[in-house]
Coordinates of C-alpha atoms and ligand atoms in Angstrom, one line a residue:
X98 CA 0.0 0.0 0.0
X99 CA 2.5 2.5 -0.7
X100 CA 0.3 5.5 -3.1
X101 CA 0.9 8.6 -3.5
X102 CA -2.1 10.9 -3.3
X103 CA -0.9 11.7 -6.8
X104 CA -2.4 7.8 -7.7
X105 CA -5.3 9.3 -7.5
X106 CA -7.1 12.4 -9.6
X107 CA -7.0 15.7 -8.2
X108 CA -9.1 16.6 -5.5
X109 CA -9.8 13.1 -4.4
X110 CA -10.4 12.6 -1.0
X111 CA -9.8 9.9 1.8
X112 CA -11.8 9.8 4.7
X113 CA -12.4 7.4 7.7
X114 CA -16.1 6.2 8.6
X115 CA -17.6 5.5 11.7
X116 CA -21.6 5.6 12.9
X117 CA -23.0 6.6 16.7
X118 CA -24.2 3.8 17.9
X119 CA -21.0 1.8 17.4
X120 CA -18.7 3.9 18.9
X121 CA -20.3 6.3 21.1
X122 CA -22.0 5.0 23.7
X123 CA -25.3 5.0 24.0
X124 CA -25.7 5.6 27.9
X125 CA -24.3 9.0 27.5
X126 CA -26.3 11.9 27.2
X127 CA -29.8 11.2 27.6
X128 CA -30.3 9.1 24.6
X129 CA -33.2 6.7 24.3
X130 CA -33.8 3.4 24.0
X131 CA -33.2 2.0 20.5
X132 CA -34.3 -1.2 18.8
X133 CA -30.9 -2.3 19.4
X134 CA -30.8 -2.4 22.5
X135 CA -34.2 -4.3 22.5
X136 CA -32.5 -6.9 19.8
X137 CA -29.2 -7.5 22.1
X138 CA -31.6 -7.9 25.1
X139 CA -33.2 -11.0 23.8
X140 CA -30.8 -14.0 24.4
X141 CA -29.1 -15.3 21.5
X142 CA -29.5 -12.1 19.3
X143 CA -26.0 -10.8 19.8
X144 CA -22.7 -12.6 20.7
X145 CA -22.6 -12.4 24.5
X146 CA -26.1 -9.9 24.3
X147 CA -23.6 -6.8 24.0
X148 CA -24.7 -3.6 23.2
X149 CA -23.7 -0.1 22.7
X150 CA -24.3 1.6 26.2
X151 CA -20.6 2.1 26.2
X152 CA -18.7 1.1 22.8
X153 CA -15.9 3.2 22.5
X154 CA -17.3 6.5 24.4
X155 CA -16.6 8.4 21.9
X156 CA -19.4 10.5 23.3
X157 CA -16.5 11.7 25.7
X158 CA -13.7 10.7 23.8
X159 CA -14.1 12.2 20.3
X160 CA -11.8 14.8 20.7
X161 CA -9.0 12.4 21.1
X162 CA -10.9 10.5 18.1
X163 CA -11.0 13.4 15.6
X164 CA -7.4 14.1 16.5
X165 CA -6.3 10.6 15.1
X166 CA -8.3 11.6 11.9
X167 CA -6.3 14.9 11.4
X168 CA -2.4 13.0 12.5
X169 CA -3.1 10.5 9.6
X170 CA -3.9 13.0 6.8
X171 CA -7.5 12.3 6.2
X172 CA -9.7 15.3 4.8
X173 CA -13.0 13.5 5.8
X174 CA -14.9 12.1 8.4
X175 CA -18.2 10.3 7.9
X176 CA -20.0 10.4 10.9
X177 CA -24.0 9.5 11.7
X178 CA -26.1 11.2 14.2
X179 CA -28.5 8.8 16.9
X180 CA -31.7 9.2 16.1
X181 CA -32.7 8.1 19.6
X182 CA -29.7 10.5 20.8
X183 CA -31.5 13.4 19.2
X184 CA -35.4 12.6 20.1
X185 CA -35.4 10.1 22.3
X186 CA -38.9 9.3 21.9
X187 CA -38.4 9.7 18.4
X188 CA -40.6 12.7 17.8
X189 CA -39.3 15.1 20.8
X190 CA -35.9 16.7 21.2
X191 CA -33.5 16.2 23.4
X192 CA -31.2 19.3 23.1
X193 CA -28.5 17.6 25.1
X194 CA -28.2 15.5 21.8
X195 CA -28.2 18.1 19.1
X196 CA -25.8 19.9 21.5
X197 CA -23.2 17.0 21.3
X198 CA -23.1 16.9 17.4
X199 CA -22.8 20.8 17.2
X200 CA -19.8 20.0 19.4
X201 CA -18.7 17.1 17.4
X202 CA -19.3 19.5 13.9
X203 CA -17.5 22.1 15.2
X204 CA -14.7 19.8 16.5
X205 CA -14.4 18.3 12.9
X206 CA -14.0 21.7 11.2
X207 CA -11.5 23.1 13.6
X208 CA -9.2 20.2 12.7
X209 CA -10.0 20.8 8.7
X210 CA -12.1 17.5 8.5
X211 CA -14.9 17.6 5.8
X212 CA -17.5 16.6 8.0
X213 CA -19.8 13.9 6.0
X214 CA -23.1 13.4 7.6
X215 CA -25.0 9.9 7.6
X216 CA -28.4 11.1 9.3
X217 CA -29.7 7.4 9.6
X218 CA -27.6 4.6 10.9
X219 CA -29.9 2.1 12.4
X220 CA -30.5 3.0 15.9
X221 CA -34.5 3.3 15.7
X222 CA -36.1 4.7 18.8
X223 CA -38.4 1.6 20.3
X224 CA -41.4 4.5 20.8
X225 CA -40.8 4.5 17.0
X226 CA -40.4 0.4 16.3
X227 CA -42.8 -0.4 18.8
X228 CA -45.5 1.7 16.4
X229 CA -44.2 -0.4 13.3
X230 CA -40.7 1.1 12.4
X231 CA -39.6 0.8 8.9
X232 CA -43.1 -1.3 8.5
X233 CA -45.3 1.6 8.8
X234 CA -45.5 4.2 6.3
X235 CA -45.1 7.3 8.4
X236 CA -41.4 6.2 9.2
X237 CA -41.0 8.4 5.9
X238 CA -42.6 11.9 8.2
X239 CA -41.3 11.4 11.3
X240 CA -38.0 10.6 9.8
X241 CA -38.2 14.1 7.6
X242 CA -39.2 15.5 10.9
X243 CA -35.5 14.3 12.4
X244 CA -33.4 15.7 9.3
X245 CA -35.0 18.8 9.6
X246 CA -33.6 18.9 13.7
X247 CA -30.4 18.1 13.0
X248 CA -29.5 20.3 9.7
X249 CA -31.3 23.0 11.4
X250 CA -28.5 22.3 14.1
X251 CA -25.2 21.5 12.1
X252 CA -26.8 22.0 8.5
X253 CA -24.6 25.3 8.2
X254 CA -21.0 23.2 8.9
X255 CA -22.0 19.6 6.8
X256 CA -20.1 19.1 4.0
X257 CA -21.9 16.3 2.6
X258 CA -25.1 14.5 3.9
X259 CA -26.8 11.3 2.9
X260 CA -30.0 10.1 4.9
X261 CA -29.6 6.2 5.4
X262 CA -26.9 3.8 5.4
X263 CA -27.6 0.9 3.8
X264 CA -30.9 0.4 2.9
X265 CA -30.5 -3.7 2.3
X266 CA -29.5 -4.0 6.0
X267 CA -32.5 -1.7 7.1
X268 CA -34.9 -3.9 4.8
X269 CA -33.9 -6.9 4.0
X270 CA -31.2 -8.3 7.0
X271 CA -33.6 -6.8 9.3
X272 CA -37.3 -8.2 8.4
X273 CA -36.5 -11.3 6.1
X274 CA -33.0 -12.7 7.6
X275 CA -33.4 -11.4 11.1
X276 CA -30.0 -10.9 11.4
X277 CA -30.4 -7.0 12.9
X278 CA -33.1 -5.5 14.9
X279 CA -35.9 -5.6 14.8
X280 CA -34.5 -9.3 14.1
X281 CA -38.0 -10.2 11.9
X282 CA -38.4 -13.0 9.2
X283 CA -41.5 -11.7 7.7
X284 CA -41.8 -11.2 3.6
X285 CA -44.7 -8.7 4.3
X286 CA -42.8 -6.8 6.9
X287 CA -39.6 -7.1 4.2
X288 CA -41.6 -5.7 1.1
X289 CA -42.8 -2.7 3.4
X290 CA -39.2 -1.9 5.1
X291 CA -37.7 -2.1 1.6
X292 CA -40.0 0.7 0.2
X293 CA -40.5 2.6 3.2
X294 CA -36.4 3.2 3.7
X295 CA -36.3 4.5 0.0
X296 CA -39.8 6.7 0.8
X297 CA -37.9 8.0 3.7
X298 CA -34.4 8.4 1.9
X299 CA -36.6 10.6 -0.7
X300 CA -38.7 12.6 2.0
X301 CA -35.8 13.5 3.8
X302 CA -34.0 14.7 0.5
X303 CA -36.9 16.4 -0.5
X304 CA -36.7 18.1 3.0
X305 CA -32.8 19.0 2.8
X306 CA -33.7 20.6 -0.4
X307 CA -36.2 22.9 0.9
X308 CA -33.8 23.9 3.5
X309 CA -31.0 25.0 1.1
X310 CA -29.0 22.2 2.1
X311 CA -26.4 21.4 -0.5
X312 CA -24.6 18.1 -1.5
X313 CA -27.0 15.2 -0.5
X314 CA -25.9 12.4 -1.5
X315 CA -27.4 8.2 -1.2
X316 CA -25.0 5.9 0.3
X317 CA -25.9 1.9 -0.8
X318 CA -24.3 -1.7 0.3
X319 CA -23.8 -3.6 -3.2
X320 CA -22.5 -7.2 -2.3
X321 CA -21.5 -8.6 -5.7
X322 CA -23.2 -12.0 -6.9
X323 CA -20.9 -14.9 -8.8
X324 CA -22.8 -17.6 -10.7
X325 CA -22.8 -20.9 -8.6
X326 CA -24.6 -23.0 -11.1
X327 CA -26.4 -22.0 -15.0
X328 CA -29.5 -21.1 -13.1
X329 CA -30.4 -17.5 -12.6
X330 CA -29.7 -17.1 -8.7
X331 CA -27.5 -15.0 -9.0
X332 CA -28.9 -12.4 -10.5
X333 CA -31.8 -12.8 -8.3
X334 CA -29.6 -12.0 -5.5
X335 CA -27.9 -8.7 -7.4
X336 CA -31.4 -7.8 -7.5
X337 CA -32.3 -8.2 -4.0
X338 CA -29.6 -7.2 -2.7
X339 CA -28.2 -3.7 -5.3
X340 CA -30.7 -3.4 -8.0
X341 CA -33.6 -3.0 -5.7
X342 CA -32.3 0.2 -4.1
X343 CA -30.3 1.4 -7.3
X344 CA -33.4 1.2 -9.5
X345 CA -35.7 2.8 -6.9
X346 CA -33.7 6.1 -6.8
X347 CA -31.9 6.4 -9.9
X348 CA -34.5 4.8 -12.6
X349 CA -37.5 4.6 -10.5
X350 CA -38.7 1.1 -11.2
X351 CA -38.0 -2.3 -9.2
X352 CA -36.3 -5.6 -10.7
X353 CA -38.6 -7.8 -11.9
X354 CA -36.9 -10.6 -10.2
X355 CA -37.7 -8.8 -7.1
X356 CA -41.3 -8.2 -7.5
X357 CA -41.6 -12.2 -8.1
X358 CA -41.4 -12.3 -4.9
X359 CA -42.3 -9.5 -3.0
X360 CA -45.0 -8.0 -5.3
X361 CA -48.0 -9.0 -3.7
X362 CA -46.7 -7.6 -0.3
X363 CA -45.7 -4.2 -1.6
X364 CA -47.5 -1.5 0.0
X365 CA -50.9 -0.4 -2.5
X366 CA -49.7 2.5 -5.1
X367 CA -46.8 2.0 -4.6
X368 CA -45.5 3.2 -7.9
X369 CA -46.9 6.4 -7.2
X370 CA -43.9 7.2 -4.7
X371 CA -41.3 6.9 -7.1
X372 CA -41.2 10.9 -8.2
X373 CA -40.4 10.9 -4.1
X374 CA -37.5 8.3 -4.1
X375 CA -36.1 9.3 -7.1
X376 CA -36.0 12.9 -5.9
X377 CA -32.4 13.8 -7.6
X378 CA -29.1 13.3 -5.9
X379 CA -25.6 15.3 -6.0
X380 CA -23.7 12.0 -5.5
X381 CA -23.8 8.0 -5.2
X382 CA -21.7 6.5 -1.8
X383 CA -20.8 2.5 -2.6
X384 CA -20.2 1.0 0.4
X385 CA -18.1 -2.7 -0.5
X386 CA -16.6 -5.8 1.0
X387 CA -17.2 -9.1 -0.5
X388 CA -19.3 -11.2 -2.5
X389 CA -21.1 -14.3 -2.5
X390 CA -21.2 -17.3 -5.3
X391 CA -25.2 -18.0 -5.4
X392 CA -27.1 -21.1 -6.7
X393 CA -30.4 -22.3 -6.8
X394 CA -31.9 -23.5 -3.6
X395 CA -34.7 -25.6 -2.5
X396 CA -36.5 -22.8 -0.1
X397 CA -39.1 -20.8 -0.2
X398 CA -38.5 -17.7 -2.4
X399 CA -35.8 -16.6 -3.2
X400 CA -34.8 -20.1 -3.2
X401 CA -31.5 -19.2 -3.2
X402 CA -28.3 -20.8 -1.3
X403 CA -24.7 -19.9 -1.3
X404 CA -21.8 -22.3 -2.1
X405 CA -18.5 -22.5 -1.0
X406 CA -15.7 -20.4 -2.5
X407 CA -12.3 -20.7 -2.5
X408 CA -11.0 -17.2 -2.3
X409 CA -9.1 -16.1 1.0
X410 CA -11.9 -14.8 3.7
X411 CA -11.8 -11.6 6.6
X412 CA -12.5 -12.5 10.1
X413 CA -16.1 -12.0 9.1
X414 CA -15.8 -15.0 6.9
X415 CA -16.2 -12.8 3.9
X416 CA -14.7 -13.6 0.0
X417 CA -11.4 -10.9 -0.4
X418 CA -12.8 -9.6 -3.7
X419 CA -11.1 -7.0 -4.9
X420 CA -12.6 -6.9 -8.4
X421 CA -16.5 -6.6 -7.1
X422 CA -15.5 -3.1 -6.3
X423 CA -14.1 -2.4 -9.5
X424 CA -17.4 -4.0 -11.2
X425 CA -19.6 -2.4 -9.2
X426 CA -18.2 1.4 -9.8
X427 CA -18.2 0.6 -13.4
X428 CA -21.9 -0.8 -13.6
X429 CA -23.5 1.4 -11.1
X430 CA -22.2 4.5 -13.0
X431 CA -23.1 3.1 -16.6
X432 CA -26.5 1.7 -15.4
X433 CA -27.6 4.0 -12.4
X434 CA -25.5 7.2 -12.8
X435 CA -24.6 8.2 -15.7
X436 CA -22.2 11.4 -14.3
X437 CA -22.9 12.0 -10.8
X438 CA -19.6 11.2 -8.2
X439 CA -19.1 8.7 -7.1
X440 CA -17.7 7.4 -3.5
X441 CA -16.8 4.6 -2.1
X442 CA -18.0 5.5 1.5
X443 CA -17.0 2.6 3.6
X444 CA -14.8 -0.3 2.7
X445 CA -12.2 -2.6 5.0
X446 CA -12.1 -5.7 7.1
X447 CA -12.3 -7.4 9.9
X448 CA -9.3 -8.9 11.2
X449 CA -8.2 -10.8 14.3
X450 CA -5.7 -8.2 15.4
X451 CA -3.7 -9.0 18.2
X452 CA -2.2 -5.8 20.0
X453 CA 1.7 -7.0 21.3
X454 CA 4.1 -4.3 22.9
X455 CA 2.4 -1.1 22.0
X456 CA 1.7 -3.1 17.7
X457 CA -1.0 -4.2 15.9
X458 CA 0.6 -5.6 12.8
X459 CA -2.4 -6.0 10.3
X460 CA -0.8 -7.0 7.3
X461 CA -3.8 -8.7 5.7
X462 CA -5.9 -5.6 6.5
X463 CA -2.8 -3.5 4.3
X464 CA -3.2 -6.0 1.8
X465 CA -6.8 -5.5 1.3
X466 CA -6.9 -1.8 1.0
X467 CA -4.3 -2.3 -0.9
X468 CA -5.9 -4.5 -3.8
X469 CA -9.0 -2.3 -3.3
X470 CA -7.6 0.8 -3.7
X471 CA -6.1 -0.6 -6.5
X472 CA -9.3 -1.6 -7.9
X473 CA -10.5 2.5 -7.7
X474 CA -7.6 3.4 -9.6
X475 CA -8.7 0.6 -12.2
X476 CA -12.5 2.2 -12.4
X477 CA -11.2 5.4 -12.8
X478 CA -9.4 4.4 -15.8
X479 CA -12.0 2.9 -17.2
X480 CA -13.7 5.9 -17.0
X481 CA -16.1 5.6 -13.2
X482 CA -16.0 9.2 -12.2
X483 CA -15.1 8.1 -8.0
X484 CA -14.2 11.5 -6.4
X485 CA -13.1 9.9 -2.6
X486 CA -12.6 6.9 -0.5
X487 CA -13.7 6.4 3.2
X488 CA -12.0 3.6 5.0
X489 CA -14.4 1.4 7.7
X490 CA -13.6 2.0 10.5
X491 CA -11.6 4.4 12.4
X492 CA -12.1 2.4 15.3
X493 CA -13.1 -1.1 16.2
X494 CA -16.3 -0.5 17.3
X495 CA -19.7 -2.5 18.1
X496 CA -20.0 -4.8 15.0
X497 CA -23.8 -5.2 15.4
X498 CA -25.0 -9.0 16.1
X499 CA -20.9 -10.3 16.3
X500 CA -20.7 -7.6 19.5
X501 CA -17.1 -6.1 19.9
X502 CA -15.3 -9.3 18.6
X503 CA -14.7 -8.1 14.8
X504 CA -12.3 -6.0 14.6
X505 CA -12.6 -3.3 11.3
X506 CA -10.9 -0.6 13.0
X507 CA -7.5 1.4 11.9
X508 CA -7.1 2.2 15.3
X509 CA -7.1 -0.4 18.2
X510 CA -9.7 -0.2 20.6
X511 CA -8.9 -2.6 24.3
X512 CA -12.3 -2.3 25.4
X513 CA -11.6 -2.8 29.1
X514 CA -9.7 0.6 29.2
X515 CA -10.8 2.4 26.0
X516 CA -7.4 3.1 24.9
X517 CA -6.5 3.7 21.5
X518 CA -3.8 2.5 19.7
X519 CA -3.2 2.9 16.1
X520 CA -2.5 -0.4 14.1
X521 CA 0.5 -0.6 11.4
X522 CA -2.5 0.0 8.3
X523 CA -3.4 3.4 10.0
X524 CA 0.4 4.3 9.7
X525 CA 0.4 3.3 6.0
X526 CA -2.4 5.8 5.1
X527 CA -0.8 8.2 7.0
X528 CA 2.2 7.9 4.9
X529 CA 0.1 7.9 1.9
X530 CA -1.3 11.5 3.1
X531 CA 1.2 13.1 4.8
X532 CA 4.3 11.8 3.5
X533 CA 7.1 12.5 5.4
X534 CA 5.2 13.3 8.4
Ligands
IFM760 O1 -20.0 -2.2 10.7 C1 -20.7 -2.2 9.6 C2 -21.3 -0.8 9.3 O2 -22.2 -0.5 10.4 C3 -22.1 -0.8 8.1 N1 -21.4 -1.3 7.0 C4 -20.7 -2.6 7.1 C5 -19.9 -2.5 8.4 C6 -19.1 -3.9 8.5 O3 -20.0 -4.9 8.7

């Protein structure tokens, strides 16, 4: 991993990701209860029932935090704000949390970090899940209600916002897999969540956009999908997974393949909120890490099942794919968008780091930003217009359902004492950006 910021086009920029409830410690500050925290309650959800009550505590730490983000060199720091920080209840603020991000906004610019705002990453309120969540329709209002709190807050210092991380894992891993909270396996619960999130990702726009606020932006998971047999599997699973959320807000139609399935569950009109989610965007974030090699399986719809592959896997078990990337910044700008930038907003690995005398040594992580950053340069050649590159994570945080076990940070995290130590891969960016530092 040894670039030069002159790899890369002028003006590109590298940032670090994070998201609230994985590093800062729910707990703090008045915050309410999420459906998180109802998820990791119930036994089995979560490796050893953690939860985010402390994570990192960032809430009290981020000064530290943003500090690492300006000694490496990044220009960029995506953030997310709590919902459940900001209205506990979900509908009524707490100014407690508003006050912490105009702290954390101002402590971004003073260390000349572009701060890039995620308003959405999956910490519901329970007042709000317990009254349907992502089921229920009004998600879209009460969630253009929160947007308008926080940019009325920190709107005037954002350098880039995007409503919802992920859509796929706030649909579809979360009402048909029951991976994440609200840990459901329900197709009609799926069919709604999956249009709701892109109702609300197009209310909240809308919303931004009658507040003045500029560069708003969509940031979408894309998994890429490898043929397993001669059926058609996997590009039933590109569909589920990408072309779902893609063709929703850039072409305004669903796959086919999609609507197989979850057609008969899809809320009524539904076609008449397109003009909503496919409210125009300034940018397209790609968030990538693997794929999967799909065949037919002998389920229920999608009838699909993965096979076995061969390629060397992250501590998440995940294919290192390098070339998925590539793809996907190629295809998504031919077939979604055309001109608009292009980021890839999160992207790294988990890794069994082991921290010895003061060192992580994470080759393999170096490796794989190496090979993926490689595969940027490689779109960009052939022609993707990618304008930045946001590693995951900053910090090991709270990986979700695996608790604090996955590692995907650049900067060590013992969470017995909170301290922070910088692994060997943050050092190799920070060599990339400020050379001779
Ligand atoms: O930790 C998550 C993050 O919250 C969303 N994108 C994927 C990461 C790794 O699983």
């Amino acid at each position: 991993m040894d670039f030069k910021r002159t790899d890369f086009p002028k003006d590109f920029i590298f940032g670090a990701a994070t998201s609230a409830y994985q590093i800062e410690g729910h707990g703090f500050g008045g915050a309410g209860r999420t459906h998180w925290d109802d998820f990791a309650a119930t036994p089995g959800n979560v490796v050893r029932a953690e939860h985010g009550g402390r994570a990192c505590d960032h809430y009290h730490r981020f000064a530290q935090d943003l500090d690492l983000m300006a000694d490496a060199g990044f220009d960029a720091y995506r953030f997310s704000t709590s919902w459940a920080r900001v209205m506990p209840d979900g509908k009524t603020v707490n100014a407690a949390g508003l006050d912490f991000y105009d702290r954390l906004v101002d402590a971004m610019v003073d260390r000349g970090l572009q701060p890039w705002l995620t308003l959405y990453h999956w910490e519901l309120p329970s007042a709000l899940a317990d009254l349907g969540g992502w089921r229920n329709r009004d998600v879209a209002g009460w969630f253009a209600d929160f947007t308008q709190a926080i940019l009325a807050r920190i709107g005037d210092r954002v350098h880039a916002v995007s409503p919802i991380n992920e859509p796929w894992c706030v649909s579809w891993l979360s009402h048909f897999e029951g991976h994440h909270a609200p840990g459901l396996r329900d197709i009609r619960a799926t069919a709604r969540a999956m249009h709701h999130v892109l109702l609300a990702h197009g209310t909240a726009i809308q919303a931004m956009r009658a507040m003045g606020q500029k560069n708003l932006g969509g940031v979408f998971n894309l998994e890429w999908s490898t043929a397993g047999d001669d059926s058609d599997a996997a590009a039933r699973y590109d569909a589920i997974y990408n072309r779902f959320f893609l063709g929703g807000v850039f072409r305004k139609e669903y796959p086919h393949l999609v609507l197989d399935g979850l057609g008969p569950h899809l809320p009524d009109r539904w076609q008449d909120d397109f003009d909503v989610i496919g409210t125009p965007l300034d940018w397209c974030g790609i968030n990538y890490y693997t794929r999967k090699v799909m065949a037919q399986g002998s389920g229920p719809w999608p009838h699909l099942r993965e096979v076995d592959s061969p390629l060397p896997k992250t501590q998440m078990g995940w294919d290192v794919y390098p070339q998925g990337l590539q793809d996907f910044l190629v295809r998504t700008a031919r077939d979604y968008t055309g001109d608009l930038p292009l980021y890839v907003t999160e992207n790294g690995m988990a890794n069994a780091d082991v921290l010895e005398d003061g060192v992580v040594a994470d080759g393999s992580r170096i490796a794989y930003f190496d090979a993926h950053l490689r595969a940027v340069q490689a779109a960009i050649a052939a022609g993707a217009p990618v304008q930045g590159y946001f590693a995951w994570s900053l910090l090991d945080n709270y990986e979700w359902s695996l608790g604090y076990e996955k590692r995907f940070g650049l900067v060590h995290v013992d969470f017995e004492t909170l301290t922070r130590t910088p692994k060997a891969s943050f050092a190799k960016f920070k060599s990339m950006l400020r050379p001779g530092s």
